[in-house]
PDB file of C-alpha atoms in Angstrom:
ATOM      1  CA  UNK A 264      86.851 118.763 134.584  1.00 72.00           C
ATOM      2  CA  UNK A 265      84.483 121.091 136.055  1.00 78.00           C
ATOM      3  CA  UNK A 266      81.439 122.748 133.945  1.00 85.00           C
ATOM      4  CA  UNK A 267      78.974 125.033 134.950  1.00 91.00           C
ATOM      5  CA  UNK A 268      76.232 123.494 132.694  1.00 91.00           C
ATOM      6  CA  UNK A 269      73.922 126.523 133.350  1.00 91.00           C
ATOM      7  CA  UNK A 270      76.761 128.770 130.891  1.00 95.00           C
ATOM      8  CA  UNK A 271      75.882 126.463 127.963  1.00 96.00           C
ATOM      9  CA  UNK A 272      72.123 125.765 128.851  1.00 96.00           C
ATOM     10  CA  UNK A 273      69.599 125.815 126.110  1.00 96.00           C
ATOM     11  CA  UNK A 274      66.028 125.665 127.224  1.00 92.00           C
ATOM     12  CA  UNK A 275      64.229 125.757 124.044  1.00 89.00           C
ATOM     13  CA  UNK A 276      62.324 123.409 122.000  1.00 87.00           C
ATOM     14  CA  UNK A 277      63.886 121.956 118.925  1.00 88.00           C
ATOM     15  CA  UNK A 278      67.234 122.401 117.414  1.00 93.00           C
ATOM     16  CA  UNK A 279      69.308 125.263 118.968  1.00 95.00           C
ATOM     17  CA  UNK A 280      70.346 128.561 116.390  1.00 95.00           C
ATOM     18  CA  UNK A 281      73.993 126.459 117.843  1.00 97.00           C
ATOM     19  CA  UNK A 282      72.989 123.934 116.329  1.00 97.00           C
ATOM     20  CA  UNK A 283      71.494 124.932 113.069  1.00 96.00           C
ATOM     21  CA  UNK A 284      74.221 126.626 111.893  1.00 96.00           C
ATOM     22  CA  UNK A 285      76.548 123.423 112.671  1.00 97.00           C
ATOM     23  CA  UNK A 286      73.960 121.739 110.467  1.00 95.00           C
ATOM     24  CA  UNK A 287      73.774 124.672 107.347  1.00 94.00           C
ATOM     25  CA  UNK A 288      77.526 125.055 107.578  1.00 94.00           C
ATOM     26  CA  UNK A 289      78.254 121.286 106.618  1.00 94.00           C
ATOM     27  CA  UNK A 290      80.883 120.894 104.042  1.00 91.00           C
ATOM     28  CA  UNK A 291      80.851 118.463 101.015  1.00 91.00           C
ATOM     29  CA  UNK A 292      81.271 114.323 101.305  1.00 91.00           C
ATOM     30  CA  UNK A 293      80.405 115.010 105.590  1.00 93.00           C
ATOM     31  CA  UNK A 294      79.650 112.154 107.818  1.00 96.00           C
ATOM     32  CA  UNK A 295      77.242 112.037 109.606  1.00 97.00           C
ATOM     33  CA  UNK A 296      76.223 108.870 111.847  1.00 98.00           C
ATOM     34  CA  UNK A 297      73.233 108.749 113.292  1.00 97.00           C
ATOM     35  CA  UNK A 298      73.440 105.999 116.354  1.00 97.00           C
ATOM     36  CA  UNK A 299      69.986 104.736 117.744  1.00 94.00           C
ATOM     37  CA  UNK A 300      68.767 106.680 114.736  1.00 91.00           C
ATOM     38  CA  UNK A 301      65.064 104.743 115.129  1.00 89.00           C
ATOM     39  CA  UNK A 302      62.673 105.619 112.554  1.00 85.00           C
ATOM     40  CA  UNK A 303      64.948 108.618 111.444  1.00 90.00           C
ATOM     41  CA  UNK A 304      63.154 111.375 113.172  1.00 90.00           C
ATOM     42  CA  UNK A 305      66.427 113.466 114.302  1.00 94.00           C
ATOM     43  CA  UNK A 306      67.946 112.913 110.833  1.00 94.00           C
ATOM     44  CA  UNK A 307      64.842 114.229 109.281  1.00 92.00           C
ATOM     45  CA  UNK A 308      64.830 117.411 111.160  1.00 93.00           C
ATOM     46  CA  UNK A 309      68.643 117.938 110.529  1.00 94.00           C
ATOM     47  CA  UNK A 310      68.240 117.612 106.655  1.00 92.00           C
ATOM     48  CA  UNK A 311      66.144 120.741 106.711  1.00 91.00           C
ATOM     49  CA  UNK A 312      69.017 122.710 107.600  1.00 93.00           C
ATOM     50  CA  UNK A 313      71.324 120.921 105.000  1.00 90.00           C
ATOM     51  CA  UNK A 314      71.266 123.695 102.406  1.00 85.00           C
ATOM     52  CA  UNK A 315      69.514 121.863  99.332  1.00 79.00           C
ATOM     53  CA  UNK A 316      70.763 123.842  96.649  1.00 69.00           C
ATOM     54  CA  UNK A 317      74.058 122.863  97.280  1.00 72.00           C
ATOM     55  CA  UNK A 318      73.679 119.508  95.592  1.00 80.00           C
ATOM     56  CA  UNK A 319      75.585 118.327  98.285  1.00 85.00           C
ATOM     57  CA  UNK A 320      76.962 114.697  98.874  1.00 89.00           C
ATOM     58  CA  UNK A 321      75.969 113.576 102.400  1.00 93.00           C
ATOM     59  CA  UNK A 322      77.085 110.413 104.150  1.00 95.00           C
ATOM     60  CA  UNK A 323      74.512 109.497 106.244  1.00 95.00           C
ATOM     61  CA  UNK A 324      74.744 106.438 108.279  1.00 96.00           C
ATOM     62  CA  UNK A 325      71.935 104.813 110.568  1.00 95.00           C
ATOM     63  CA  UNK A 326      72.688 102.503 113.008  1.00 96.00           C
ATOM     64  CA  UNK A 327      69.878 100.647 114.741  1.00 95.00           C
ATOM     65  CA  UNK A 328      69.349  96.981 115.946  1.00 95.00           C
ATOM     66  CA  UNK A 329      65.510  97.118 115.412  1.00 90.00           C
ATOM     67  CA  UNK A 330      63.770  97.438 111.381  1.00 83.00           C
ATOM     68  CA  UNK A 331      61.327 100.167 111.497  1.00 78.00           C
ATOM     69  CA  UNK A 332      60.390  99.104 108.005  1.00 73.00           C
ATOM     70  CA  UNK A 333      59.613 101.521 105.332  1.00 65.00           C
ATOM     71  CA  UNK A 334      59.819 104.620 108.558  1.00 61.00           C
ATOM     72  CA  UNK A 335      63.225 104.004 107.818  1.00 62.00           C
ATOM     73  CA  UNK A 336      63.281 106.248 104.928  1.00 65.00           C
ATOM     74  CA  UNK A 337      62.297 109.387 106.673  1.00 71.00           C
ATOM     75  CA  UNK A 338      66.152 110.259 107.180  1.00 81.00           C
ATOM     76  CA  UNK A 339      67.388 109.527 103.758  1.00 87.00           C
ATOM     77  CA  UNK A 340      70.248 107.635 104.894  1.00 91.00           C
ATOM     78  CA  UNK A 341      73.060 106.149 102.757  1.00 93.00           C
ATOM     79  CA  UNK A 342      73.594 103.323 104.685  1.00 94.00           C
ATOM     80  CA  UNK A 343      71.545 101.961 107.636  1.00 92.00           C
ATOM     81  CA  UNK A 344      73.054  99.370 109.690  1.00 95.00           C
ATOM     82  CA  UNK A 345      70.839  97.353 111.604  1.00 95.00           C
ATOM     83  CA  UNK A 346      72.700  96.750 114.785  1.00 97.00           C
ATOM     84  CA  UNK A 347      73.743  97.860 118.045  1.00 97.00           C
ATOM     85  CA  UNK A 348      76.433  99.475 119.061  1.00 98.00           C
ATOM     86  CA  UNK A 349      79.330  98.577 121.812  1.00 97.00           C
ATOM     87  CA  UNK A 350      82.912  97.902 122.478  1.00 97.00           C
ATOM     88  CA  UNK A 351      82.565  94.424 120.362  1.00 97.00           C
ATOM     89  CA  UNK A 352      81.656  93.061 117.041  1.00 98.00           C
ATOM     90  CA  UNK A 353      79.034  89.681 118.186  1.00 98.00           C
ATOM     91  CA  UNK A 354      76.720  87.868 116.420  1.00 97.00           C
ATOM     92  CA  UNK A 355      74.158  87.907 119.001  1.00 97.00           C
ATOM     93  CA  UNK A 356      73.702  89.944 122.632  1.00 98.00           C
ATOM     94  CA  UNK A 357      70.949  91.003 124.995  1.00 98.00           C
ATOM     95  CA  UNK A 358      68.743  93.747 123.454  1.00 97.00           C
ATOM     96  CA  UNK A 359      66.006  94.833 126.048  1.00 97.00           C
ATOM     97  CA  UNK A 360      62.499  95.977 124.530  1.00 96.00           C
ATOM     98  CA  UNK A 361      60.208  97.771 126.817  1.00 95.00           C
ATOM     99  CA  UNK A 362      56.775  97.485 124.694  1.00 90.00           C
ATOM    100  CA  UNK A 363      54.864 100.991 126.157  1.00 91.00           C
ATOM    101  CA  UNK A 364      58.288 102.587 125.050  1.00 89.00           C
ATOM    102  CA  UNK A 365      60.081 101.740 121.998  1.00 87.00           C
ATOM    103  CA  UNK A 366      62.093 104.543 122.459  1.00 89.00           C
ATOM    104  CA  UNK A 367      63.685 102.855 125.994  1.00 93.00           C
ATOM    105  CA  UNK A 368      65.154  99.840 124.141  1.00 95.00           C
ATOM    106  CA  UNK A 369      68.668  99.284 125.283  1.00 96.00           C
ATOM    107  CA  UNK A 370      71.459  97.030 125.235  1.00 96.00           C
ATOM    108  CA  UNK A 371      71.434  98.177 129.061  1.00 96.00           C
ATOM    109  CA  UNK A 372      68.970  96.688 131.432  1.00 97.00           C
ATOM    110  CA  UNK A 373      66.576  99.408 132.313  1.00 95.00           C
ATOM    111  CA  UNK A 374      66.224 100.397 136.023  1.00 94.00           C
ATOM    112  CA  UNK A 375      63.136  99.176 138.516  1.00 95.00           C
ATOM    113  CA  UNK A 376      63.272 102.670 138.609  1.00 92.00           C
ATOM    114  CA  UNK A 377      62.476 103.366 135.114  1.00 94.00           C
ATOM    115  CA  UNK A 378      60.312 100.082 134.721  1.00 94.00           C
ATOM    116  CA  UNK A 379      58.110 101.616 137.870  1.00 93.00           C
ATOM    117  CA  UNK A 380      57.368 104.573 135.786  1.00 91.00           C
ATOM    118  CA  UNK A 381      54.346 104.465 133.235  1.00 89.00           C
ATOM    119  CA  UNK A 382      53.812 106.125 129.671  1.00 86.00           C
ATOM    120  CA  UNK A 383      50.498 106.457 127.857  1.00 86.00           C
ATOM    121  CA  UNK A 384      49.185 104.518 130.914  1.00 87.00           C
ATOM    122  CA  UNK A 385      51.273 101.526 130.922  1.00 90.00           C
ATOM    123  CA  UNK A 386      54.413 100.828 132.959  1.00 93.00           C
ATOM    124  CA  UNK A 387      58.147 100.951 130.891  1.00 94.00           C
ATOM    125  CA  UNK A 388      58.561  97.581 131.421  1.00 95.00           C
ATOM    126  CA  UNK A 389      60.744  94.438 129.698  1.00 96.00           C
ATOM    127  CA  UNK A 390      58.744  92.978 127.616  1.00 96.00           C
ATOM    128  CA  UNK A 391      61.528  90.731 125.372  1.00 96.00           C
ATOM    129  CA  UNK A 392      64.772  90.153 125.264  1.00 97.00           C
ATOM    130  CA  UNK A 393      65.549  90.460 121.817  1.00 96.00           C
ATOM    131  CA  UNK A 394      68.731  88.857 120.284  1.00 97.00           C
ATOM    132  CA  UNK A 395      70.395  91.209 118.075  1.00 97.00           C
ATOM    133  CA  UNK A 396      74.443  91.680 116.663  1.00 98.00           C
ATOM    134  CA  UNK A 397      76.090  94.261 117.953  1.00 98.00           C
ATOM    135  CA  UNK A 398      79.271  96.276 116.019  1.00 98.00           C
ATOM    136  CA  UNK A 399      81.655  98.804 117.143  1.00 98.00           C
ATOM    137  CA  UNK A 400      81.602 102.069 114.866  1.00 98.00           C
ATOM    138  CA  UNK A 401      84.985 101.952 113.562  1.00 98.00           C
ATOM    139  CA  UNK A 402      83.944  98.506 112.654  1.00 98.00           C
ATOM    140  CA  UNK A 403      81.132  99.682 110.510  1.00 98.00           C
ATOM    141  CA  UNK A 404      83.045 102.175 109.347  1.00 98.00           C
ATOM    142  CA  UNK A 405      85.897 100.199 107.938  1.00 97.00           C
ATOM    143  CA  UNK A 406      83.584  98.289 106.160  1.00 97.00           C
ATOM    144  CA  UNK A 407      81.885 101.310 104.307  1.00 97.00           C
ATOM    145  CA  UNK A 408      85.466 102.231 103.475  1.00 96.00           C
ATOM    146  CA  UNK A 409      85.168 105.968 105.252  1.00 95.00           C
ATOM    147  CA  UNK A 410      88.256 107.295 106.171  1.00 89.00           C
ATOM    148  CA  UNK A 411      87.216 111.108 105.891  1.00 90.00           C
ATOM    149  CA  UNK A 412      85.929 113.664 108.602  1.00 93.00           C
ATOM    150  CA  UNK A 413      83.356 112.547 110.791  1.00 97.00           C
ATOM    151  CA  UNK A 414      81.610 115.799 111.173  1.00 97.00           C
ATOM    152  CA  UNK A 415      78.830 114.702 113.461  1.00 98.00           C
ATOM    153  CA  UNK A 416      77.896 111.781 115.969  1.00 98.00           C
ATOM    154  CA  UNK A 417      74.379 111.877 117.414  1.00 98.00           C
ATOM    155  CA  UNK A 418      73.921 108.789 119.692  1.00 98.00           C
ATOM    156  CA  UNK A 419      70.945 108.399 121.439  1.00 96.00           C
ATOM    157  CA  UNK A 420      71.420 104.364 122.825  1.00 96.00           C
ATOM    158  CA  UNK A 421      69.573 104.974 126.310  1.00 95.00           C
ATOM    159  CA  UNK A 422      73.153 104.336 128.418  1.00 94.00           C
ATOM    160  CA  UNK A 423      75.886 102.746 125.880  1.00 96.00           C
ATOM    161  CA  UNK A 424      76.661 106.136 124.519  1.00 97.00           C
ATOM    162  CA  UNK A 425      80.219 106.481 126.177  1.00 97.00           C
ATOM    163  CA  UNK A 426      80.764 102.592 124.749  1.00 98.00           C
ATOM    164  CA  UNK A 427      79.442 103.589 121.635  1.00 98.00           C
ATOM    165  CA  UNK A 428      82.235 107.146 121.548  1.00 98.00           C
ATOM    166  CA  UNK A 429      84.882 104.621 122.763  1.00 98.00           C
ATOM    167  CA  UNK A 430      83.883 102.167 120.165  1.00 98.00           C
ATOM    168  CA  UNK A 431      85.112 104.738 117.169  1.00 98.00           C
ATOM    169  CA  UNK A 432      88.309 103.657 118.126  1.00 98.00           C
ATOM    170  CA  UNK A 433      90.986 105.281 115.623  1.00 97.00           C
ATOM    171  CA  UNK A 434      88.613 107.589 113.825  1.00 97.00           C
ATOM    172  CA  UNK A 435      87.772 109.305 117.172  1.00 98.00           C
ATOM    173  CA  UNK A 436      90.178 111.753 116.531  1.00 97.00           C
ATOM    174  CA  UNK A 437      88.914 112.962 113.112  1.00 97.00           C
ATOM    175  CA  UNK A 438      85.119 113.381 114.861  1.00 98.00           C
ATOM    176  CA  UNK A 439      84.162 117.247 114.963  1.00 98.00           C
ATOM    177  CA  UNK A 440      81.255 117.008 117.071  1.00 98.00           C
ATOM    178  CA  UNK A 441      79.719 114.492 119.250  1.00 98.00           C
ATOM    179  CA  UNK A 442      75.898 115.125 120.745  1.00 98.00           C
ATOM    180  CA  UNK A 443      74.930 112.314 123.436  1.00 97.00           C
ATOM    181  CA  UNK A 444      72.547 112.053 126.066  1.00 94.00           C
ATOM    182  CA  UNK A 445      73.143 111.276 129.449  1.00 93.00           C
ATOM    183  CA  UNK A 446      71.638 110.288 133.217  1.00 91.00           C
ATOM    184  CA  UNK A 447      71.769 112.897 135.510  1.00 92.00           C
ATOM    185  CA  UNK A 448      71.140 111.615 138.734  1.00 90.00           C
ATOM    186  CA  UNK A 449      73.186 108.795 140.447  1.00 88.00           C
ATOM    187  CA  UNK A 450      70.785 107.542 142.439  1.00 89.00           C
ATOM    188  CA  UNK A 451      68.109 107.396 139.716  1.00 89.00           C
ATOM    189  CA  UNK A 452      69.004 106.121 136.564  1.00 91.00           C
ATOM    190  CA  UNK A 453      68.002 105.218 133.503  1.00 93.00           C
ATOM    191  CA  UNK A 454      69.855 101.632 132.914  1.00 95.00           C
ATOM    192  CA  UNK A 455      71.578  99.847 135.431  1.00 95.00           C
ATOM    193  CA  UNK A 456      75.639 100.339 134.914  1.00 93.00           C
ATOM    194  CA  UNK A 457      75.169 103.457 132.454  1.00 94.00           C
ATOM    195  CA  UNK A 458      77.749 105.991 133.124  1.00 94.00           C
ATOM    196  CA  UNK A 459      77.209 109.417 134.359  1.00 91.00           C
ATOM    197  CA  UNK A 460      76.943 112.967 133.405  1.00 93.00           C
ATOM    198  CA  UNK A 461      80.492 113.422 135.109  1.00 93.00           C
ATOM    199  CA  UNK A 462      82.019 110.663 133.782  1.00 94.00           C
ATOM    200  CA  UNK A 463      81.188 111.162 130.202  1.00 96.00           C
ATOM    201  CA  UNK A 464      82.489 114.817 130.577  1.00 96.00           C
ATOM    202  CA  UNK A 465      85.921 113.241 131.898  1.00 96.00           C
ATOM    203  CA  UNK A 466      86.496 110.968 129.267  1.00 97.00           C
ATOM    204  CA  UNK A 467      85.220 113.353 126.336  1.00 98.00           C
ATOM    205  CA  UNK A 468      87.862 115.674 127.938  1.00 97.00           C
ATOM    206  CA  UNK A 469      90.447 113.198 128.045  1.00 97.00           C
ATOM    207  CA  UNK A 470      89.310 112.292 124.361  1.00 98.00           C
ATOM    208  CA  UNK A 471      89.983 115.891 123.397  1.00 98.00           C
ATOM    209  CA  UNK A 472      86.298 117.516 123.166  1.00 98.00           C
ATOM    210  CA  UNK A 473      84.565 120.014 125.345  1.00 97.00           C
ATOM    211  CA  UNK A 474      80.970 120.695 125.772  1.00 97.00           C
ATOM    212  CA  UNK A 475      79.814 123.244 124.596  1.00 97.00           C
ATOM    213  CA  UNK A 476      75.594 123.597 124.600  1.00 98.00           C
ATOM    214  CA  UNK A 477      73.449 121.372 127.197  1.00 97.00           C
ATOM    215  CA  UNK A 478      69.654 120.587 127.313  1.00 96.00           C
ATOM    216  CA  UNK A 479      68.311 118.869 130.414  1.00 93.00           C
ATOM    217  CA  UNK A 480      64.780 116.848 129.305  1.00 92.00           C
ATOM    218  CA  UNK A 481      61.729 117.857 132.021  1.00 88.00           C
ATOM    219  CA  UNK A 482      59.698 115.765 130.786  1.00 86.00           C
ATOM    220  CA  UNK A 483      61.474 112.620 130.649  1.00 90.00           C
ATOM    221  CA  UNK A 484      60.466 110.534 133.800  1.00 89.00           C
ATOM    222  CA  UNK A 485      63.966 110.205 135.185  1.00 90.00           C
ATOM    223  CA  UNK A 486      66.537 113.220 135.357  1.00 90.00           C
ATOM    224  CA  UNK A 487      68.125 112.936 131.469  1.00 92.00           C
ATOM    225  CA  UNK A 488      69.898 115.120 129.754  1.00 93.00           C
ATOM    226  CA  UNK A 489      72.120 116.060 126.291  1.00 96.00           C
ATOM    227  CA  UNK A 490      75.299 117.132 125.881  1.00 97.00           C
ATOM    228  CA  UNK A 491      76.486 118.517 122.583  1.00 98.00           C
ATOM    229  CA  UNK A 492      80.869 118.514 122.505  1.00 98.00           C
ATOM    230  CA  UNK A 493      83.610 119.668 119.804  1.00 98.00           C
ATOM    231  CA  UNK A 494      86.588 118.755 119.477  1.00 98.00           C
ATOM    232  CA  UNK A 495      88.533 121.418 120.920  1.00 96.00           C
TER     233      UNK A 495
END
């Protein structure tokens, strides 16, 4: 499937007007899951265009491996799952921490690439290897007993996104909108044995969505990227 990414480019700061109104439009009892959702800084900034005075009934649902404690609370979640996310329910698998860079934990081994690079004046590199469970979404989502519209999936798991798409297993097809971010450059990636910006196009398209806004991070040491599909 061939996109010309510069169509759909947004090259502002913040949430897109795209964007927004997916967020103000949201309909009663919505899902939302938040995957790699941190200390709930994206789901903070979304609930201020969740009309308020709607007295609507959100699900919001966190998934992280790491406890960020009472942070936690900034995105008013419903549920918060602390785990990772991939093709698998286990008790215990590889979770990489880079210490400069919180935000560069996988479940992917980060690149020398991305280790060689420094932030705040120290290098992104492993720190710990952190044992943590990991769950696939439709797993977690079983449990919680949703079966409704899935009206948005942000995932933002530094490589395991397309795992973490593939991982929603029957209740793929009732997702609306998927936003994930991406490597851009083959030959200098993020994690070693992440997928690419084509692939994850392909198999979104093969999944039924199509992208439809695209932000490409300068500042981000490595060439990364975010991809915002519906379901078409």
């Amino acid at each position: 499937m061939q996109i010309d990414l510069q169509k759909i480019e947004f090259k502002g700061e913040g949430h897109s007007f795209l964007k927004k109104e997916i967020f103000s439009t949201i309909k009663e009892n919505a899902v939302i899951i938040d995957g790699g959702c941190k200390q709930g800084w994206w789901m903070q900034s979304v609930n201020k265009y969740i009309p308020n005075y709607l007295n609507l009934t959100i699900n919001r649902i966190g998934v992280d491996p790491i406890s960020y404690g009472e942070t936690q609370v900034n995105g008013k979640y419903t549920h918060y799952i602390q785990a990772a996310i991939g093709l698998e329910d286990q008790d215990e698998v590889d979770f990489y921490i880079v210490g400069s860079e919180p935000g560069c934990n996988s479940l992917l081994k980060p690149s020398q690439m991305l280790q060689n690079h420094s932030y705040i004046g120290k290098k992104r590199e492993i720190t710990e290897i952190k044992k943590v469970p990991k769950r696939r979404l439709d797993s977690i989502l079983n449990d919680l007993n949703i079966s409704s519209e899935i009206y948005y999936v942000k995932l933002d798991l530094q490589g395991a996104d397309l795992d973490a798409v593939k991982s929603l297993g029957d209740h793929l097809p009732r997702v609306k909108y998927i936003e994930m971010e991406m490597s851009l450059d083959k030959d200098n990636p993020f994690y070693e044995n992440s997928p690419f910006i084509e692939e994850i196009i392909e198999n979104l398209d093969f999944f039924g969505f199509e992208p439809i806004q695209f932000s490409s991070f300068p500042l981000s040491p490595l060439p990364e990227g975010e991809l915002l599909f519906r379901r078409k």
